Coordinates of C-alpha atoms in Angstrom, one line a residue:
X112 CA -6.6 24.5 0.7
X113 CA -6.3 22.7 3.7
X114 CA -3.7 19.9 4.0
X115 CA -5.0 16.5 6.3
X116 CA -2.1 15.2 8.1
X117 CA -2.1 11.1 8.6
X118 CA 0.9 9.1 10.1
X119 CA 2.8 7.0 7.5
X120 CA 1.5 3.8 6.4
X121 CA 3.5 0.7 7.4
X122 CA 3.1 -1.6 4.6
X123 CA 5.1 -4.9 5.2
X124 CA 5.9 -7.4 2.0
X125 CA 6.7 -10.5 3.5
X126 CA 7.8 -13.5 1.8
X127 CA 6.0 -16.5 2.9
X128 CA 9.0 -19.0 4.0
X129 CA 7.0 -21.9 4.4
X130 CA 6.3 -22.0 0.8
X131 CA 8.4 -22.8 -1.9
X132 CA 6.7 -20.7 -4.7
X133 CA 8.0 -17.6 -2.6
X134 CA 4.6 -16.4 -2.6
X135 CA 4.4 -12.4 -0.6
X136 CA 1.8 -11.2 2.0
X137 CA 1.1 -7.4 2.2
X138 CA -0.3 -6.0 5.4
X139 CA -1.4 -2.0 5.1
X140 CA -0.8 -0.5 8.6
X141 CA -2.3 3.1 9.7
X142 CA -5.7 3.7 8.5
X143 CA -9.0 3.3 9.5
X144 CA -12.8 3.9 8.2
X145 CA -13.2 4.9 4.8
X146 CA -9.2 5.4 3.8
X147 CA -8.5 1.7 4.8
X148 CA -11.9 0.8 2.9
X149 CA -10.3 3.1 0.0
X150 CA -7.0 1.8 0.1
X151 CA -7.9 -1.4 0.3
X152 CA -10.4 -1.6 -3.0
X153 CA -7.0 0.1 -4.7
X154 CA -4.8 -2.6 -3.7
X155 CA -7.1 -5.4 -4.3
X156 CA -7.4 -4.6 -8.2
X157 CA -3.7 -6.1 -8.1
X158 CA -3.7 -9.8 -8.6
X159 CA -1.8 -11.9 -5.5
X160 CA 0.5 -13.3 -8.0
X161 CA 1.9 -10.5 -9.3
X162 CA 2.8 -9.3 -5.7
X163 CA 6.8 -8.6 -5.2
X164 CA 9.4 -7.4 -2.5
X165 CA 11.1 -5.6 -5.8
X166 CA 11.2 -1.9 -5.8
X167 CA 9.1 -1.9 -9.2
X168 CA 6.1 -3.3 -7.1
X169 CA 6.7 -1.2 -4.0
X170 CA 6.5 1.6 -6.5
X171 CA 2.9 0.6 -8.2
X172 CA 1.9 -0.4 -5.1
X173 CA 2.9 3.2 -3.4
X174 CA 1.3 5.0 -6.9
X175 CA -2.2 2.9 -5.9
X176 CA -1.9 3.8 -2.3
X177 CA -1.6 7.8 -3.4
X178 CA -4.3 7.3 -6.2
X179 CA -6.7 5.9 -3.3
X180 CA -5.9 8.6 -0.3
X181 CA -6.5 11.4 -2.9
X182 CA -9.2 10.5 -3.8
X183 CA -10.5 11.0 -0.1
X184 CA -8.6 14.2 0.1
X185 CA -4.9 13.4 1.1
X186 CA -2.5 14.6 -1.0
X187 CA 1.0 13.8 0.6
X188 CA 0.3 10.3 2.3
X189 CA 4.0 8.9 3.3
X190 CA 4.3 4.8 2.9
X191 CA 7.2 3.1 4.9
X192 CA 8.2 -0.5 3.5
X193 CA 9.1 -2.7 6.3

């Protein structure tokens, strides 16, 4: 079996500080081509308001991440939360 290396993903939650409802932006940092395309039709299955800087949502959100690069033939992606 042959491994694909990638560099980690940076994936920054960022609450928004202008807004009072504490509302979080997620930026996916790393990919291109089809594994951003991929990772990004993953993610986007999770509604905006249910995005979180808790660890339960870094965790789902790492599980969807995984699910998306193996599906395109990564199987040990490493995700860094800034």
């Amino acid at each position: 079996m042959i491994k694909r290396l990638l560099p980690p993903l940076f994936l920054t939650l960022s609450p928004a500080l202008a807004f009072a409802d504490e509302s979080v932006s997620l930026d996916v940092q790393g990919l291109s081509g089809a594994l951003q395309d991929n990772v990004n039709a993953y993610v986007s299955a999770i509604a905006v308001n249910e995005y979180s800087t808790s660890l339960r949502f870094q965790s789902r959100l790492t599980k969807e991440i995984n699910e998306a690069l193996n599906a395109l033939g990564i199987t040990t992606p490493r995700s860094i939360f800034l």
